[in-house]
Coordinates of C-alpha atoms and ligand atoms in Angstrom, one line a residue:
M1 CA 0.0 0.0 0.0
L2 CA 1.3 3.4 -1.0
T3 CA 0.0 6.0 1.6
L4 CA -0.1 9.7 0.9
E5 CA -0.9 11.3 4.2
G6 CA -1.7 15.0 4.3
I7 CA 0.8 15.7 1.5
E8 CA 1.5 19.2 0.2
I9 CA 3.9 19.8 -2.7
A10 CA 5.0 23.3 -3.7
Q11 CA 6.5 24.3 -7.0
G12 CA 7.1 28.1 -6.8
D13 CA 3.6 29.6 -6.1
F14 CA 1.9 26.4 -7.1
L15 CA 0.6 24.1 -4.4
L16 CA -0.8 20.6 -4.7
A17 CA -2.5 18.6 -1.9
A18 CA -3.0 14.8 -1.8
D19 CA -4.4 12.5 0.9
F20 CA -5.2 8.9 -0.1
T21 CA -3.9 5.4 -0.4
I22 CA -3.2 3.2 -3.4
A23 CA -3.5 -0.5 -3.0
P24 CA -0.6 -2.7 -4.2
G25 CA -0.8 -4.0 -7.8
R26 CA -3.4 -1.4 -8.8
K27 CA -2.9 0.4 -12.2
T28 CA -3.9 4.0 -11.8
A29 CA -4.2 6.7 -14.5
V30 CA -3.4 10.3 -13.3
I31 CA -5.4 12.7 -15.4
G32 CA -6.3 16.4 -15.3
P33 CA -5.9 19.7 -17.1
S34 CA -2.6 21.0 -18.3
G35 CA -0.7 22.6 -15.4
A36 CA -2.9 20.9 -12.8
G37 CA 0.0 19.2 -11.1
K38 CA 0.2 15.6 -12.5
S39 CA 4.0 15.7 -13.1
T40 CA 4.4 17.4 -9.7
L41 CA 2.6 14.6 -8.0
L42 CA 4.7 11.9 -9.7
G43 CA 7.9 13.9 -9.1
A44 CA 7.2 14.0 -5.4
L45 CA 6.4 10.3 -5.2
G46 CA 9.6 9.5 -7.1
G47 CA 11.6 11.7 -4.7
F48 CA 12.5 14.3 -7.2
I49 CA 10.5 17.1 -5.5
P50 CA 10.5 17.4 -1.6
L51 CA 7.2 17.5 0.3
R52 CA 6.3 20.7 2.0
A53 CA 4.1 18.8 4.4
G54 CA 2.8 15.3 5.0
R55 CA 4.1 11.8 5.0
L56 CA 4.6 9.2 2.3
E57 CA 4.6 5.5 3.3
W58 CA 5.1 2.3 1.4
E59 CA 3.8 -0.8 3.2
G60 CA 3.8 1.0 6.5
R61 CA 7.4 2.3 6.2
D62 CA 7.9 6.1 6.2
I63 CA 9.8 6.9 2.9
T64 CA 9.2 10.7 3.0
Q65 CA 12.9 11.4 3.4
V66 CA 14.3 8.4 1.5
P67 CA 16.4 9.6 -1.4
Q68 CA 15.2 9.0 -4.9
G69 CA 17.5 6.1 -5.8
Q70 CA 16.6 4.2 -2.6
R71 CA 12.8 4.4 -2.8
P72 CA 10.8 1.3 -3.7
I73 CA 9.8 3.4 -6.8
A74 CA 11.1 3.5 -10.4
M75 CA 10.2 6.2 -12.9
L76 CA 10.0 6.1 -16.7
F77 CA 10.5 9.5 -18.1
Q78 CA 8.8 11.0 -21.1
D79 CA 12.0 11.5 -23.0
N80 CA 13.4 8.1 -22.1
N81 CA 16.5 9.8 -20.5
L82 CA 18.9 7.6 -22.5
F83 CA 22.6 8.6 -22.7
P84 CA 23.6 8.8 -26.3
H85 CA 27.3 7.8 -25.7
L86 CA 26.5 4.6 -23.8
S87 CA 25.4 1.3 -25.2
V88 CA 21.9 -0.1 -24.7
A89 CA 23.2 -2.5 -22.1
Q90 CA 25.0 0.3 -20.2
N91 CA 22.0 2.5 -20.3
V92 CA 19.9 -0.3 -18.8
G93 CA 22.8 -1.1 -16.3
L94 CA 22.5 2.5 -14.9
G95 CA 19.3 1.3 -13.4
I96 CA 21.3 -1.2 -11.2
R97 CA 24.6 0.7 -10.7
P98 CA 25.1 4.3 -11.5
D99 CA 28.9 3.7 -11.6
L100 CA 28.4 0.9 -14.1
K101 CA 30.6 -1.5 -12.1
L102 CA 28.4 -4.4 -13.2
T103 CA 28.8 -7.9 -11.9
A104 CA 28.1 -11.1 -13.8
D105 CA 24.7 -11.3 -12.1
D106 CA 23.9 -7.7 -13.1
K107 CA 24.8 -8.5 -16.7
A108 CA 22.5 -11.5 -16.6
S109 CA 19.7 -9.2 -15.2
I110 CA 20.3 -6.7 -18.0
A111 CA 20.1 -9.5 -20.6
L112 CA 16.9 -10.8 -19.1
A113 CA 15.3 -7.3 -19.1
L114 CA 16.3 -6.7 -22.7
D115 CA 14.8 -10.0 -23.6
R116 CA 11.6 -9.2 -21.9
V117 CA 11.2 -6.0 -23.8
G118 CA 12.2 -7.6 -27.1
L119 CA 15.6 -6.0 -27.5
Q120 CA 17.7 -9.2 -27.5
G121 CA 20.8 -8.9 -29.7
M122 CA 20.8 -5.1 -29.5
E123 CA 22.9 -4.7 -26.3
A124 CA 25.9 -3.2 -27.9
R125 CA 24.1 -0.5 -30.0
T126 CA 23.9 3.1 -28.9
P127 CA 20.4 4.7 -28.6
G128 CA 21.0 6.6 -31.8
A129 CA 21.0 3.3 -33.7
L130 CA 17.6 2.3 -32.3
S131 CA 14.1 3.3 -33.6
G132 CA 11.9 5.5 -31.3
G133 CA 10.0 2.4 -30.2
Q134 CA 13.2 0.5 -29.4
Q135 CA 14.4 3.5 -27.4
S136 CA 11.2 3.3 -25.3
R137 CA 11.8 -0.4 -24.8
A138 CA 15.4 0.2 -23.6
A139 CA 14.1 2.8 -21.1
L140 CA 11.5 0.3 -20.0
A141 CA 14.2 -2.4 -19.5
R142 CA 16.0 0.1 -17.2
V143 CA 12.9 0.4 -15.1
L144 CA 12.6 -3.5 -15.0
V145 CA 16.1 -4.1 -13.8
Q146 CA 15.5 -1.8 -10.9
D147 CA 12.9 -4.4 -9.7
R148 CA 10.9 -1.8 -7.7
P149 CA 7.3 -2.6 -6.6
V150 CA 6.0 0.9 -7.7
I151 CA 6.4 2.2 -11.3
L152 CA 5.7 5.8 -12.3
L153 CA 5.2 6.7 -15.9
D154 CA 4.9 10.4 -16.9
E155 CA 3.1 10.6 -20.2
P156 CA 5.1 7.6 -21.5
F157 CA 5.7 7.0 -25.2
A158 CA 4.2 10.5 -26.1
A159 CA 6.7 10.7 -29.0
L160 CA 5.5 7.5 -30.6
G161 CA 2.8 7.1 -33.2
P162 CA -0.6 5.8 -32.0
A163 CA -0.1 2.1 -33.0
L164 CA 3.4 1.9 -31.4
R165 CA 2.1 3.7 -28.3
Q166 CA -0.6 1.2 -27.8
E167 CA 1.9 -1.6 -28.3
M168 CA 4.2 -0.1 -25.6
L169 CA 1.2 0.4 -23.2
D170 CA 0.2 -3.2 -23.7
L171 CA 3.8 -4.3 -23.0
V172 CA 4.0 -2.2 -19.8
N173 CA 0.5 -3.4 -18.8
G174 CA 1.6 -7.1 -19.3
L175 CA 4.9 -6.7 -17.4
A176 CA 3.2 -4.9 -14.5
T177 CA 0.6 -7.7 -14.3
E178 CA 3.3 -10.3 -14.4
T179 CA 5.5 -8.7 -11.7
G180 CA 2.5 -7.4 -9.6
A181 CA 3.9 -3.9 -9.7
T182 CA 1.8 -0.9 -8.7
L183 CA 1.6 1.4 -11.7
L184 CA 0.8 5.2 -11.8
M185 CA 0.6 6.7 -15.2
V186 CA 0.0 10.3 -16.3
T187 CA -1.9 10.5 -19.5
H188 CA -4.1 12.9 -21.5
D189 CA -5.8 10.2 -23.4
P190 CA -9.1 8.6 -22.1
A191 CA -8.3 5.7 -24.4
D192 CA -5.2 5.0 -22.4
V193 CA -7.3 5.0 -19.2
R194 CA -9.7 2.5 -20.7
R195 CA -6.9 0.4 -22.0
I196 CA -4.9 -0.2 -18.8
A197 CA -6.3 1.6 -15.7
D198 CA -8.2 0.1 -12.8
D199 CA -8.5 3.5 -11.1
V200 CA -8.2 7.2 -11.9
I201 CA -6.7 10.0 -9.9
F202 CA -8.1 13.3 -11.1
V203 CA -5.8 16.2 -10.5
E204 CA -7.5 19.6 -10.5
G205 CA -7.8 22.8 -8.5
G206 CA -4.7 22.2 -6.4
R207 CA -5.8 18.7 -5.3
A208 CA -5.1 15.2 -6.4
A209 CA -8.3 13.4 -5.7
A210 CA -8.4 9.9 -4.2
P211 CA -8.3 7.1 -6.8
Q212 CA -11.8 6.1 -8.2
P213 CA -12.6 3.0 -10.2
A214 CA -11.9 4.0 -13.8
K215 CA -14.9 2.4 -15.5
A216 CA -17.5 4.0 -13.3
L217 CA -15.8 7.4 -13.4
L218 CA -15.5 7.5 -17.2
E219 CA -19.1 6.4 -17.6
D220 CA -20.5 9.0 -15.2
P221 CA -17.9 11.7 -14.7
P222 CA -18.4 14.5 -12.1
P223 CA -18.8 18.0 -13.6
A224 CA -15.1 19.0 -13.4
L225 CA -13.9 15.8 -15.0
R226 CA -16.7 16.0 -17.6
A227 CA -15.5 19.6 -18.5
Y228 CA -11.9 18.3 -18.8
L229 CA -12.9 15.3 -21.0
G230 CA -14.9 17.6 -23.2
Ligands
ATP1 N1 10.2 24.3 -11.2 C1 9.0 24.9 -11.1 N2 9.0 26.2 -10.6 C2 7.8 26.9 -10.4 N3 6.6 26.4 -10.9 C3 6.6 25.2 -11.4 C4 7.8 24.4 -11.6 N4 7.5 23.2 -12.2 C5 6.1 23.3 -12.4 N5 5.6 24.4 -12.0 C6 4.2 24.8 -12.0 O1 3.5 23.9 -11.3 C7 2.2 23.7 -11.9 C8 2.0 22.2 -12.1 O2 2.9 21.7 -13.2 P1 2.9 20.2 -13.6 O3 4.0 20.1 -14.6 O4 2.9 19.3 -12.5 O5 1.5 20.1 -14.4 P2 0.9 18.9 -15.3 O6 -0.5 18.6 -14.8 O7 1.8 17.8 -15.3 O8 0.8 19.7 -16.7 P3 0.9 19.1 -18.2 O9 -0.3 18.2 -18.4 O10 0.9 20.3 -19.0 O11 2.2 18.3 -18.3 C9 2.2 24.5 -13.1 O12 1.4 25.7 -12.8 C10 3.6 24.8 -13.4 O13 3.8 26.0 -14.0

């Protein structure tokens, strides 16, 4: 269980509040108008933005002050965050050891992750020699080797065409189901919500609302969500 207890996050003059729990293994879409604070919420959960108030717990353990790399949380960034001068295997290896002093076991984990995302045989390439979809797969492999119970995705695969985006979402969805990971994904697309989300967190008016079952919420949205969905 991920517990957000009386959380407040400040970004300059902007303030976002959140107070709810997320059950383990749930897949949650984070939606809301532009500038509402979706990335701010994920950044705070991932440990990239400090909390102004409140507590963050994972399975009863207070992780409010735990540094980013030591949280039970991995994040997939919109731009994939791949280093152009490093090989695919090294880029994935950064998820295990930032100094890239990789053991034989680490290398086996990297090979397994690349296999799971369909990049076997591409270990030695640099990101520039991969297609956009393959780059997304490499970034996803880096999330997999971190082996964290919570995965955050901030508008993933936004740079990909619709078909490839759906393929990647299905891949993430399948891997999360297989590993039992808890997934939080920022998206602007209701089709993404229908495709993979159990629940929806609606962010608006300085507040991230508690997760609501996705199907019921989309079928009968409250006025603010209805206005957002158009
Ligand atoms: N580093 C910063 N300093 C000051 N204000 C910031 C900073 N980063 C974000 N903000 C502000 O915080 C608010 C929330 O931004 P955030 O990026 O979380 O919104 P979002 O819902 O993810 O938007 P989008 O859908 O457009 O990506 C915005 O008003 C933004 O201008």
